Structures are given as C-alpha cells and as structure tokens.
PDB file of C-alpha atoms in Angstrom:
ATOM      1  CA  UNK A   1      11.079  13.967 -42.033  1.00 45.00           C
ATOM      2  CA  UNK A   2      12.864  17.302 -42.034  1.00 47.00           C
ATOM      3  CA  UNK A   3      11.645  19.620 -39.273  1.00 47.00           C
ATOM      4  CA  UNK A   4      11.866  23.362 -39.969  1.00 50.00           C
ATOM      5  CA  UNK A   5      12.869  25.745 -37.213  1.00 44.00           C
ATOM      6  CA  UNK A   6       9.416  27.346 -37.363  1.00 48.00           C
ATOM      7  CA  UNK A   7       7.644  23.974 -36.936  1.00 50.00           C
ATOM      8  CA  UNK A   8      10.050  23.003 -34.129  1.00 41.00           C
ATOM      9  CA  UNK A   9       9.173  26.195 -32.224  1.00 43.00           C
ATOM     10  CA  UNK A  10       5.455  25.607 -32.791  1.00 44.00           C
ATOM     11  CA  UNK A  11       5.661  21.962 -31.635  1.00 49.00           C
ATOM     12  CA  UNK A  12       7.691  22.718 -28.515  1.00 44.00           C
ATOM     13  CA  UNK A  13       5.315  25.549 -27.655  1.00 47.00           C
ATOM     14  CA  UNK A  14       2.385  23.146 -27.883  1.00 45.00           C
ATOM     15  CA  UNK A  15       4.124  20.691 -25.557  1.00 41.00           C
ATOM     16  CA  UNK A  16       4.918  23.447 -23.056  1.00 44.00           C
ATOM     17  CA  UNK A  17       1.356  24.697 -23.157  1.00 45.00           C
ATOM     18  CA  UNK A  18       0.030  21.174 -22.620  1.00 43.00           C
ATOM     19  CA  UNK A  19       2.195  20.707 -19.537  1.00 41.00           C
ATOM     20  CA  UNK A  20       0.955  24.020 -18.171  1.00 43.00           C
ATOM     21  CA  UNK A  21      -2.640  22.976 -18.766  1.00 44.00           C
ATOM     22  CA  UNK A  22      -2.071  19.584 -17.130  1.00 41.00           C
ATOM     23  CA  UNK A  23       0.146  20.209 -14.076  1.00 41.00           C
ATOM     24  CA  UNK A  24       0.269  16.508 -13.216  1.00 39.00           C
ATOM     25  CA  UNK A  25       2.418  15.900 -16.313  1.00 38.00           C
ATOM     26  CA  UNK A  26       5.059  18.319 -15.106  1.00 37.00           C
ATOM     27  CA  UNK A  27       4.723  16.903 -11.589  1.00 35.00           C
ATOM     28  CA  UNK A  28       5.255  13.345 -12.789  1.00 37.00           C
ATOM     29  CA  UNK A  29       8.198  14.142 -15.027  1.00 36.00           C
ATOM     30  CA  UNK A  30      10.683  14.942 -12.265  1.00 41.00           C
ATOM     31  CA  UNK A  31       9.471  12.887  -9.334  1.00 51.00           C
ATOM     32  CA  UNK A  32      10.534   9.438  -8.233  1.00 72.00           C
ATOM     33  CA  UNK A  33       7.767   6.994  -7.420  1.00 95.00           C
ATOM     34  CA  UNK A  34       7.182   6.986  -3.670  1.00 98.00           C
ATOM     35  CA  UNK A  35       3.888   5.900  -2.144  1.00 98.00           C
ATOM     36  CA  UNK A  36       2.044   6.781   1.045  1.00 99.00           C
ATOM     37  CA  UNK A  37      -0.531   4.725   2.926  1.00 99.00           C
ATOM     38  CA  UNK A  38      -3.140   7.382   3.633  1.00 98.00           C
ATOM     39  CA  UNK A  39      -4.032   5.815   6.986  1.00 98.00           C
ATOM     40  CA  UNK A  40      -0.956   7.707   8.165  1.00 98.00           C
ATOM     41  CA  UNK A  41      -3.068  10.869   7.836  1.00 98.00           C
ATOM     42  CA  UNK A  42      -6.287   9.394   9.224  1.00 98.00           C
ATOM     43  CA  UNK A  43      -6.862  12.359  11.566  1.00 97.00           C
ATOM     44  CA  UNK A  44      -6.464  14.961   8.807  1.00 97.00           C
ATOM     45  CA  UNK A  45      -7.961  13.249   5.780  1.00 97.00           C
ATOM     46  CA  UNK A  46     -11.659  12.861   6.699  1.00 96.00           C
ATOM     47  CA  UNK A  47     -11.804  16.536   7.733  1.00 97.00           C
ATOM     48  CA  UNK A  48     -10.298  17.865   4.484  1.00 98.00           C
ATOM     49  CA  UNK A  49      -9.723  15.332   1.730  1.00 98.00           C
ATOM     50  CA  UNK A  50      -8.893  17.934  -0.921  1.00 98.00           C
ATOM     51  CA  UNK A  51      -6.400  19.865   1.194  1.00 98.00           C
ATOM     52  CA  UNK A  52      -4.750  16.756   2.599  1.00 98.00           C
ATOM     53  CA  UNK A  53      -4.192  15.199  -0.833  1.00 98.00           C
ATOM     54  CA  UNK A  54      -2.650  18.469  -1.995  1.00 98.00           C
ATOM     55  CA  UNK A  55      -0.205  18.287   0.929  1.00 98.00           C
ATOM     56  CA  UNK A  56       0.619  14.657   0.103  1.00 98.00           C
ATOM     57  CA  UNK A  57       1.547  15.606  -3.445  1.00 98.00           C
ATOM     58  CA  UNK A  58       3.564  18.618  -2.307  1.00 98.00           C
ATOM     59  CA  UNK A  59       5.447  16.385   0.142  1.00 98.00           C
ATOM     60  CA  UNK A  60       6.809  14.435  -2.836  1.00 97.00           C
ATOM     61  CA  UNK A  61       4.515  11.429  -3.144  1.00 98.00           C
ATOM     62  CA  UNK A  62       3.199  10.185  -6.481  1.00 98.00           C
ATOM     63  CA  UNK A  63       1.340   7.070  -5.348  1.00 98.00           C
ATOM     64  CA  UNK A  64      -1.035   6.385  -2.480  1.00 98.00           C
ATOM     65  CA  UNK A  65      -2.761   3.462  -0.863  1.00 99.00           C
ATOM     66  CA  UNK A  66      -6.355   4.090   0.171  1.00 98.00           C
ATOM     67  CA  UNK A  67      -8.226   2.938   3.259  1.00 98.00           C
ATOM     68  CA  UNK A  68     -11.647   3.414   4.812  1.00 96.00           C
ATOM     69  CA  UNK A  69     -14.056   2.361   2.033  1.00 97.00           C
ATOM     70  CA  UNK A  70     -17.554   1.240   3.004  1.00 96.00           C
ATOM     71  CA  UNK A  71     -20.682   0.651   0.990  1.00 96.00           C
ATOM     72  CA  UNK A  72     -22.546   3.237   3.085  1.00 95.00           C
ATOM     73  CA  UNK A  73     -20.021   6.081   3.362  1.00 95.00           C
ATOM     74  CA  UNK A  74     -17.770   5.325   0.354  1.00 97.00           C
ATOM     75  CA  UNK A  75     -14.507   7.241   1.023  1.00 98.00           C
ATOM     76  CA  UNK A  76     -15.065   9.777   3.830  1.00 96.00           C
ATOM     77  CA  UNK A  77     -18.312  10.784   2.158  1.00 95.00           C
ATOM     78  CA  UNK A  78     -16.843  10.960  -1.344  1.00 98.00           C
ATOM     79  CA  UNK A  79     -17.813   8.623  -4.155  1.00 98.00           C
ATOM     80  CA  UNK A  80     -15.008   6.736  -5.917  1.00 98.00           C
ATOM     81  CA  UNK A  81     -15.558   9.018  -8.921  1.00 98.00           C
ATOM     82  CA  UNK A  82     -15.159  12.169  -6.801  1.00 98.00           C
ATOM     83  CA  UNK A  83     -12.068  10.814  -5.099  1.00 98.00           C
ATOM     84  CA  UNK A  84     -10.529   9.831  -8.446  1.00 98.00           C
ATOM     85  CA  UNK A  85     -10.865  13.423  -9.681  1.00 98.00           C
ATOM     86  CA  UNK A  86      -9.059  14.769  -6.609  1.00 98.00           C
ATOM     87  CA  UNK A  87      -6.277  12.222  -6.997  1.00 98.00           C
ATOM     88  CA  UNK A  88      -5.873  13.054 -10.686  1.00 98.00           C
ATOM     89  CA  UNK A  89      -5.763  16.782  -9.955  1.00 98.00           C
ATOM     90  CA  UNK A  90      -2.825  16.201  -7.624  1.00 98.00           C
ATOM     91  CA  UNK A  91      -0.927  13.765  -9.845  1.00 98.00           C
ATOM     92  CA  UNK A  92      -1.549  10.887  -7.427  1.00 98.00           C
ATOM     93  CA  UNK A  93      -2.201   7.295  -8.437  1.00 98.00           C
ATOM     94  CA  UNK A  94      -4.066   5.049  -6.013  1.00 98.00           C
ATOM     95  CA  UNK A  95      -2.224   1.817  -6.772  1.00 98.00           C
ATOM     96  CA  UNK A  96      -3.853  -0.103  -3.944  1.00 98.00           C
ATOM     97  CA  UNK A  97      -6.585   0.184  -1.362  1.00 98.00           C
ATOM     98  CA  UNK A  98      -7.071  -1.490   1.990  1.00 98.00           C
ATOM     99  CA  UNK A  99     -10.605  -2.810   1.672  1.00 98.00           C
ATOM    100  CA  UNK A 100     -12.574  -4.419   4.486  1.00 93.00           C
ATOM    101  CA  UNK A 101     -14.476  -7.350   3.011  1.00 94.00           C
ATOM    102  CA  UNK A 102     -17.250  -7.623   5.593  1.00 94.00           C
ATOM    103  CA  UNK A 103     -18.162 -11.221   6.354  1.00 95.00           C
ATOM    104  CA  UNK A 104     -16.332 -12.690   3.358  1.00 98.00           C
ATOM    105  CA  UNK A 105     -13.459 -14.287   5.298  1.00 97.00           C
ATOM    106  CA  UNK A 106     -15.816 -15.814   7.835  1.00 95.00           C
ATOM    107  CA  UNK A 107     -18.750 -17.037   5.767  1.00 94.00           C
ATOM    108  CA  UNK A 108     -17.870 -16.304   2.124  1.00 96.00           C
ATOM    109  CA  UNK A 109     -20.454 -13.536   1.643  1.00 97.00           C
ATOM    110  CA  UNK A 110     -19.184 -11.591  -1.379  1.00 98.00           C
ATOM    111  CA  UNK A 111     -21.317  -8.419  -1.011  1.00 97.00           C
ATOM    112  CA  UNK A 112     -18.502  -6.216   0.318  1.00 97.00           C
ATOM    113  CA  UNK A 113     -15.941  -7.780  -2.012  1.00 98.00           C
ATOM    114  CA  UNK A 114     -18.098  -7.040  -5.046  1.00 98.00           C
ATOM    115  CA  UNK A 115     -18.528  -3.419  -3.890  1.00 98.00           C
ATOM    116  CA  UNK A 116     -14.769  -3.122  -3.344  1.00 98.00           C
ATOM    117  CA  UNK A 117     -14.075  -4.431  -6.849  1.00 98.00           C
ATOM    118  CA  UNK A 118     -16.442  -1.848  -8.356  1.00 98.00           C
ATOM    119  CA  UNK A 119     -14.805   0.985  -6.414  1.00 98.00           C
ATOM    120  CA  UNK A 120     -11.297  -0.242  -7.252  1.00 98.00           C
ATOM    121  CA  UNK A 121     -12.109  -0.331 -10.971  1.00 98.00           C
ATOM    122  CA  UNK A 122     -13.333   3.278 -10.915  1.00 98.00           C
ATOM    123  CA  UNK A 123     -10.213   4.372  -9.017  1.00 98.00           C
ATOM    124  CA  UNK A 124      -7.908   2.429 -11.364  1.00 98.00           C
ATOM    125  CA  UNK A 125      -6.441   0.493  -8.429  1.00 98.00           C
ATOM    126  CA  UNK A 126      -4.151  -2.397  -9.297  1.00 98.00           C
ATOM    127  CA  UNK A 127      -4.665  -4.147  -5.968  1.00 98.00           C
ATOM    128  CA  UNK A 128      -7.437  -4.835  -3.513  1.00 98.00           C
ATOM    129  CA  UNK A 129      -5.544  -5.429  -0.281  1.00 98.00           C
ATOM    130  CA  UNK A 130      -6.902  -7.181   2.793  1.00 98.00           C
ATOM    131  CA  UNK A 131      -5.583  -5.232   5.788  1.00 98.00           C
ATOM    132  CA  UNK A 132      -6.594  -7.299   8.805  1.00 97.00           C
ATOM    133  CA  UNK A 133      -8.044 -10.579  10.060  1.00 98.00           C
ATOM    134  CA  UNK A 134     -10.499 -10.432  12.919  1.00 97.00           C
ATOM    135  CA  UNK A 135      -9.299 -12.420  15.907  1.00 97.00           C
ATOM    136  CA  UNK A 136     -12.393 -14.645  15.877  1.00 97.00           C
ATOM    137  CA  UNK A 137     -11.492 -16.214  12.514  1.00 98.00           C
ATOM    138  CA  UNK A 138      -7.785 -16.962  13.139  1.00 98.00           C
ATOM    139  CA  UNK A 139      -7.598 -19.254  16.135  1.00 98.00           C
ATOM    140  CA  UNK A 140      -6.083 -22.381  14.565  1.00 98.00           C
ATOM    141  CA  UNK A 141      -4.115 -23.758  11.646  1.00 98.00           C
ATOM    142  CA  UNK A 142      -7.380 -24.955  10.123  1.00 98.00           C
ATOM    143  CA  UNK A 143      -8.730 -21.400  10.341  1.00 98.00           C
ATOM    144  CA  UNK A 144      -5.756 -20.163   8.326  1.00 98.00           C
ATOM    145  CA  UNK A 145      -6.304 -22.906   5.754  1.00 98.00           C
ATOM    146  CA  UNK A 146      -9.927 -21.780   5.393  1.00 98.00           C
ATOM    147  CA  UNK A 147      -8.781 -18.180   5.029  1.00 98.00           C
ATOM    148  CA  UNK A 148      -6.268 -19.215   2.361  1.00 98.00           C
ATOM    149  CA  UNK A 149      -9.025 -20.959   0.408  1.00 98.00           C
ATOM    150  CA  UNK A 150     -11.200 -17.843   0.573  1.00 98.00           C
ATOM    151  CA  UNK A 151      -8.248 -15.676  -0.475  1.00 98.00           C
ATOM    152  CA  UNK A 152      -7.880 -17.845  -3.565  1.00 98.00           C
ATOM    153  CA  UNK A 153     -11.579 -17.337  -4.312  1.00 98.00           C
ATOM    154  CA  UNK A 154     -11.299 -13.571  -3.852  1.00 98.00           C
ATOM    155  CA  UNK A 155      -8.124 -13.550  -5.939  1.00 98.00           C
ATOM    156  CA  UNK A 156      -9.967 -15.315  -8.744  1.00 98.00           C
ATOM    157  CA  UNK A 157     -12.788 -12.740  -8.607  1.00 98.00           C
ATOM    158  CA  UNK A 158     -10.287  -9.891  -8.651  1.00 98.00           C
ATOM    159  CA  UNK A 159      -8.365 -11.403 -11.555  1.00 98.00           C
ATOM    160  CA  UNK A 160     -11.582 -11.751 -13.556  1.00 98.00           C
ATOM    161  CA  UNK A 161     -12.147  -8.014 -12.999  1.00 98.00           C
ATOM    162  CA  UNK A 162      -8.624  -7.089 -14.093  1.00 98.00           C
ATOM    163  CA  UNK A 163      -7.384  -6.560 -10.523  1.00 98.00           C
ATOM    164  CA  UNK A 164      -5.041  -8.316  -8.100  1.00 98.00           C
ATOM    165  CA  UNK A 165      -5.661  -9.400  -4.534  1.00 98.00           C
ATOM    166  CA  UNK A 166      -3.049  -8.811  -1.839  1.00 98.00           C
ATOM    167  CA  UNK A 167      -2.745  -9.611   1.848  1.00 98.00           C
ATOM    168  CA  UNK A 168      -1.151  -7.261   4.391  1.00 98.00           C
ATOM    169  CA  UNK A 169       0.437  -8.704   7.534  1.00 98.00           C
ATOM    170  CA  UNK A 170       0.686  -7.590  11.151  1.00 98.00           C
ATOM    171  CA  UNK A 171       2.425  -9.620  13.865  1.00 98.00           C
ATOM    172  CA  UNK A 172      -0.276 -12.132  14.801  1.00 98.00           C
ATOM    173  CA  UNK A 173       0.297 -14.188  11.631  1.00 98.00           C
ATOM    174  CA  UNK A 174       3.608 -15.383  13.069  1.00 98.00           C
ATOM    175  CA  UNK A 175       2.009 -17.207  15.986  1.00 98.00           C
ATOM    176  CA  UNK A 176       2.845 -20.902  15.747  1.00 97.00           C
ATOM    177  CA  UNK A 177       0.229 -23.641  15.559  1.00 98.00           C
ATOM    178  CA  UNK A 178       2.309 -26.701  16.266  1.00 97.00           C
ATOM    179  CA  UNK A 179       5.353 -26.251  14.069  1.00 97.00           C
ATOM    180  CA  UNK A 180       3.831 -23.868  11.518  1.00 98.00           C
ATOM    181  CA  UNK A 181       2.877 -20.189  11.651  1.00 98.00           C
ATOM    182  CA  UNK A 182      -0.292 -18.727  10.200  1.00 98.00           C
ATOM    183  CA  UNK A 183       1.723 -16.699   7.685  1.00 98.00           C
ATOM    184  CA  UNK A 184       3.449 -19.839   6.441  1.00 98.00           C
ATOM    185  CA  UNK A 185       0.055 -21.440   5.887  1.00 98.00           C
ATOM    186  CA  UNK A 186      -1.162 -18.440   3.894  1.00 98.00           C
ATOM    187  CA  UNK A 187       1.948 -18.499   1.699  1.00 98.00           C
ATOM    188  CA  UNK A 188       1.756 -22.256   1.207  1.00 98.00           C
ATOM    189  CA  UNK A 189      -1.986 -22.622   0.659  1.00 98.00           C
ATOM    190  CA  UNK A 190      -2.613 -19.650  -1.643  1.00 98.00           C
ATOM    191  CA  UNK A 191      -2.132 -19.671  -5.416  1.00 98.00           C
ATOM    192  CA  UNK A 192       0.805 -17.416  -6.309  1.00 98.00           C
ATOM    193  CA  UNK A 193      -1.034 -16.400  -9.486  1.00 98.00           C
ATOM    194  CA  UNK A 194      -4.058 -15.220  -7.513  1.00 98.00           C
ATOM    195  CA  UNK A 195      -2.813 -13.957  -4.145  1.00 98.00           C
ATOM    196  CA  UNK A 196       0.007 -11.465  -3.622  1.00 98.00           C
ATOM    197  CA  UNK A 197       1.493 -10.217  -0.372  1.00 99.00           C
ATOM    198  CA  UNK A 198       2.064  -6.723   0.939  1.00 99.00           C
ATOM    199  CA  UNK A 199       4.881  -7.044   3.465  1.00 98.00           C
ATOM    200  CA  UNK A 200       4.788  -4.657   6.399  1.00 98.00           C
ATOM    201  CA  UNK A 201       8.460  -4.227   7.247  1.00 98.00           C
ATOM    202  CA  UNK A 202       7.777  -2.810  10.698  1.00 98.00           C
ATOM    203  CA  UNK A 203       5.720  -5.816  11.748  1.00 98.00           C
ATOM    204  CA  UNK A 204       8.417  -8.119  10.381  1.00 98.00           C
ATOM    205  CA  UNK A 205      11.004  -6.396  12.577  1.00 98.00           C
ATOM    206  CA  UNK A 206       8.639  -6.375  15.549  1.00 98.00           C
ATOM    207  CA  UNK A 207       8.085 -10.140  15.109  1.00 98.00           C
ATOM    208  CA  UNK A 208      11.843 -10.716  14.663  1.00 98.00           C
ATOM    209  CA  UNK A 209      11.317 -12.152  11.171  1.00 98.00           C
ATOM    210  CA  UNK A 210      13.989 -11.624   8.513  1.00 98.00           C
ATOM    211  CA  UNK A 211      12.198 -10.337   5.388  1.00 98.00           C
ATOM    212  CA  UNK A 212      15.094 -11.272   3.122  1.00 98.00           C
ATOM    213  CA  UNK A 213      14.777 -14.933   4.148  1.00 98.00           C
ATOM    214  CA  UNK A 214      11.109 -14.815   3.203  1.00 98.00           C
ATOM    215  CA  UNK A 215      12.043 -13.276  -0.153  1.00 98.00           C
ATOM    216  CA  UNK A 216      14.437 -16.173  -0.768  1.00 98.00           C
ATOM    217  CA  UNK A 217      11.847 -18.771   0.235  1.00 98.00           C
ATOM    218  CA  UNK A 218       9.011 -17.146  -1.745  1.00 98.00           C
ATOM    219  CA  UNK A 219      10.614 -15.134  -4.556  1.00 98.00           C
ATOM    220  CA  UNK A 220       8.390 -12.700  -6.366  1.00 98.00           C
ATOM    221  CA  UNK A 221       5.390 -12.929  -4.015  1.00 98.00           C
ATOM    222  CA  UNK A 222       5.863  -9.697  -2.068  1.00 98.00           C
ATOM    223  CA  UNK A 223       4.862  -7.206  -4.722  1.00 98.00           C
ATOM    224  CA  UNK A 224       4.137  -4.388  -2.271  1.00 98.00           C
ATOM    225  CA  UNK A 225       5.759  -3.219   0.969  1.00 98.00           C
ATOM    226  CA  UNK A 226       4.813  -0.998   3.855  1.00 98.00           C
ATOM    227  CA  UNK A 227       7.915   0.985   4.690  1.00 98.00           C
ATOM    228  CA  UNK A 228       7.431   1.813   8.353  1.00 98.00           C
ATOM    229  CA  UNK A 229      10.272   2.408  10.804  1.00 98.00           C
ATOM    230  CA  UNK A 230      10.601   1.353  14.454  1.00 98.00           C
ATOM    231  CA  UNK A 231      11.461   3.891  17.135  1.00 98.00           C
ATOM    232  CA  UNK A 232      14.898   3.403  18.698  1.00 98.00           C
ATOM    233  CA  UNK A 233      13.723   3.663  22.295  1.00 98.00           C
ATOM    234  CA  UNK A 234      10.283   2.038  22.100  1.00 98.00           C
ATOM    235  CA  UNK A 235       9.618  -0.848  19.706  1.00 98.00           C
ATOM    236  CA  UNK A 236       5.857  -0.336  19.944  1.00 98.00           C
ATOM    237  CA  UNK A 237       6.169   3.092  18.308  1.00 98.00           C
ATOM    238  CA  UNK A 238       6.791   4.114  14.709  1.00 98.00           C
ATOM    239  CA  UNK A 239       9.047   6.912  13.587  1.00 98.00           C
ATOM    240  CA  UNK A 240      10.112   8.698  10.398  1.00 98.00           C
ATOM    241  CA  UNK A 241      11.937   6.532   7.857  1.00 98.00           C
ATOM    242  CA  UNK A 242      15.669   6.644   8.558  1.00 98.00           C
ATOM    243  CA  UNK A 243      15.173   7.732  12.165  1.00 98.00           C
ATOM    244  CA  UNK A 244      14.589   4.273  13.598  1.00 98.00           C
ATOM    245  CA  UNK A 245      16.292   0.891  13.833  1.00 98.00           C
ATOM    246  CA  UNK A 246      15.251  -0.895  10.624  1.00 98.00           C
ATOM    247  CA  UNK A 247      18.000  -1.403   8.023  1.00 98.00           C
ATOM    248  CA  UNK A 248      16.021  -0.427   4.944  1.00 98.00           C
ATOM    249  CA  UNK A 249      19.077  -0.255   2.685  1.00 98.00           C
ATOM    250  CA  UNK A 250      19.711  -4.002   2.909  1.00 98.00           C
ATOM    251  CA  UNK A 251      16.022  -4.735   2.330  1.00 98.00           C
ATOM    252  CA  UNK A 252      15.722  -2.402  -0.663  1.00 98.00           C
ATOM    253  CA  UNK A 253      18.791  -4.110  -2.136  1.00 98.00           C
ATOM    254  CA  UNK A 254      16.639  -7.253  -2.426  1.00 98.00           C
ATOM    255  CA  UNK A 255      13.633  -5.547  -4.010  1.00 98.00           C
ATOM    256  CA  UNK A 256      13.937  -7.563  -7.221  1.00 98.00           C
ATOM    257  CA  UNK A 257      14.029 -10.870  -5.347  1.00 98.00           C
ATOM    258  CA  UNK A 258      10.963  -9.793  -3.381  1.00 98.00           C
ATOM    259  CA  UNK A 259       9.057  -8.917  -6.541  1.00 98.00           C
ATOM    260  CA  UNK A 260       8.346  -5.462  -5.098  1.00 98.00           C
ATOM    261  CA  UNK A 261       6.576  -3.189  -7.559  1.00 98.00           C
ATOM    262  CA  UNK A 262       5.241  -0.549  -5.181  1.00 98.00           C
ATOM    263  CA  UNK A 263       5.926   0.562  -1.637  1.00 98.00           C
ATOM    264  CA  UNK A 264       4.063   2.834   0.747  1.00 98.00           C
ATOM    265  CA  UNK A 265       5.380   4.840   3.649  1.00 98.00           C
ATOM    266  CA  UNK A 266       3.253   4.389   6.737  1.00 98.00           C
ATOM    267  CA  UNK A 267       3.510   5.933  10.179  1.00 98.00           C
ATOM    268  CA  UNK A 268       0.808   5.386  12.766  1.00 98.00           C
ATOM    269  CA  UNK A 269       2.352   6.908  15.899  1.00 98.00           C
ATOM    270  CA  UNK A 270       5.054   9.218  17.247  1.00 98.00           C
ATOM    271  CA  UNK A 271       4.888  11.993  14.644  1.00 98.00           C
ATOM    272  CA  UNK A 272       7.532  14.739  14.822  1.00 97.00           C
ATOM    273  CA  UNK A 273       6.213  17.392  15.018  1.00 97.00           C
ATOM    274  CA  UNK A 274       3.043  16.403  13.126  1.00 97.00           C
ATOM    275  CA  UNK A 275       1.883  13.856  10.568  1.00 98.00           C
ATOM    276  CA  UNK A 276       2.466  16.012   7.477  1.00 98.00           C
ATOM    277  CA  UNK A 277       5.994  16.977   8.532  1.00 98.00           C
ATOM    278  CA  UNK A 278       6.748  13.345   9.343  1.00 98.00           C
ATOM    279  CA  UNK A 279       5.741  12.104   5.890  1.00 98.00           C
ATOM    280  CA  UNK A 280       7.839  14.879   4.305  1.00 98.00           C
ATOM    281  CA  UNK A 281      10.873  13.745   6.332  1.00 98.00           C
ATOM    282  CA  UNK A 282      10.327  10.120   5.332  1.00 98.00           C
ATOM    283  CA  UNK A 283       9.944  10.986   1.665  1.00 98.00           C
ATOM    284  CA  UNK A 284      13.162  13.019   1.620  1.00 98.00           C
ATOM    285  CA  UNK A 285      15.134  10.225   3.264  1.00 98.00           C
ATOM    286  CA  UNK A 286      13.832   7.587   0.835  1.00 98.00           C
ATOM    287  CA  UNK A 287      14.510   9.785  -2.189  1.00 97.00           C
ATOM    288  CA  UNK A 288      18.057  10.538  -1.023  1.00 97.00           C
ATOM    289  CA  UNK A 289      19.117   7.224   0.517  1.00 97.00           C
ATOM    290  CA  UNK A 290      17.019   4.339  -0.786  1.00 98.00           C
ATOM    291  CA  UNK A 291      15.958   4.803  -4.408  1.00 95.00           C
TER     292      UNK A 291
END
C-alpha cells in the first residue's frame, strides 16, 4: 500500500501522541530488563508505596519481585488491584512474588496458597516463589522429601491457574543429611515441569557452592536469580553489585544453561549511602557490565 506524505505525518503524530499519553511505552522502549526484589526497600516501601515505586522506575528497573503479601493486610495495606495500578503507572512488571504459604509446607493446608494464586493472577505474576522454610519443618532428609512432594502439589495448582511455582534458596539447604544435602533432595524429588528454582547467588557464594556446576547438573531449572553481592571485608554483609567479591560475569555467561529468564537485584544490608542510591549503583553496573 502506498503511503502518502500527509498520511505518514498523521500516523507518526498519532504514535507520538500515544507514547506521550502512556509514558510506560516510552519508558519500556529504551530500557534493558533489570529486576529488583522489593524486599531491598523494606524500610521505605510500607511507608510510601507510590513514591518508592516511582524511585525504583527512575533508578532504571523495569521488573520487580514482590514480598509481604498476607490475606489480612494484602500488600502493605493495598489490594492487589491497587498495587497493579501503581506498578503499571511506573512501567513496572511484577514477574514474581515471594509468597508465604502459611501452614501448607507443614500440613498441606492450601488456604494461603489459594489466596496467593488469586493475588498473583490479578498482578499478572508469572511465578509464585517460596522464599523460606521454617526451621521446624527441615530437620531431616525425610522432611525435605515431604517438602518436595508438597512443592509438586503446589506446582500443579499453580500450573492449573496459569502460573509457575519457584523455590528460593538460602544457605541452610546445603546442610548434609548423610551424603545428600537438602537442596539436592529438592532438585531430585521435584518435577521439573512443576517446580522451578530461583537461585540466590549470594547464598551460593556464602555456602561455597559453584552455581555453574549446578547449572550443568540441572540445566534449565534455574529460571530466576537473585543477584546479590558479598562485601569484600565481611562475608555476612551484602554490597552493591560490582563492589563485592562475586564474579557475576562468569555466571551471566552461563545464563542460557541455567535457563534464567529473569533476575532481581537484592541487597539486604550495608547500603551506601542509602537503599535507593545502592539500587541505582547496582542497576548502572549491571547495565554497563553484565547485559
């Protein structure tokens, strides 16, 4: 079809006007995809959700991972619908959320899981991620086998709802029970089509586990990462990405083998000079050096 100069000007004007009306389109067009686990800003966020999300977007992030949902308080007093509007306004996509599942992993009660699935659907999450295992339910290899079975059940429920279930590690999963670690049991006993893994790279380094070896042994299973650096002088502290000891370049080089689709910056301690400035520093380093 031949396009006249007059029609071309009209069409391009419409596109420009649309972008102006929907700032998130312009925002998304020139930004690389970098995510932030919002727990990093846990002191700021509950006090001012709107203002904090604006700062996250201005810092260069386009994706976030949520935390803090409960049936009673929802997200810091906001309903999933209200939170979704704020995220949309700032061009942020909540790919995943860390959802506490109540008693599910101890007795199979699905009340909290069902509520999490409903919230995740409203927020257009891709993943419901389990962030933690209470110490009382992880005291033996058999405990981990029970947890794996329940993860498969939760994964099946999530899949039926159009979602995915993921598991986020700390360091305790690498404790050995005989000749096998809890994390090995979870990888072995869960269905790879139902349960995905969010690898926390800081906790891998802290536990002296080579993530690339795990990628090779379990290709494609680590679809999300927490990109969290370790302070050079104190291994118990975090620091801005690129300021610590973790060799992220070699790990990012194996992203395809890992199966990584999304990653989230996280920093829980040791902010310089404050949390917002720290996440800006991390974002700039990742954009320049890693992606």
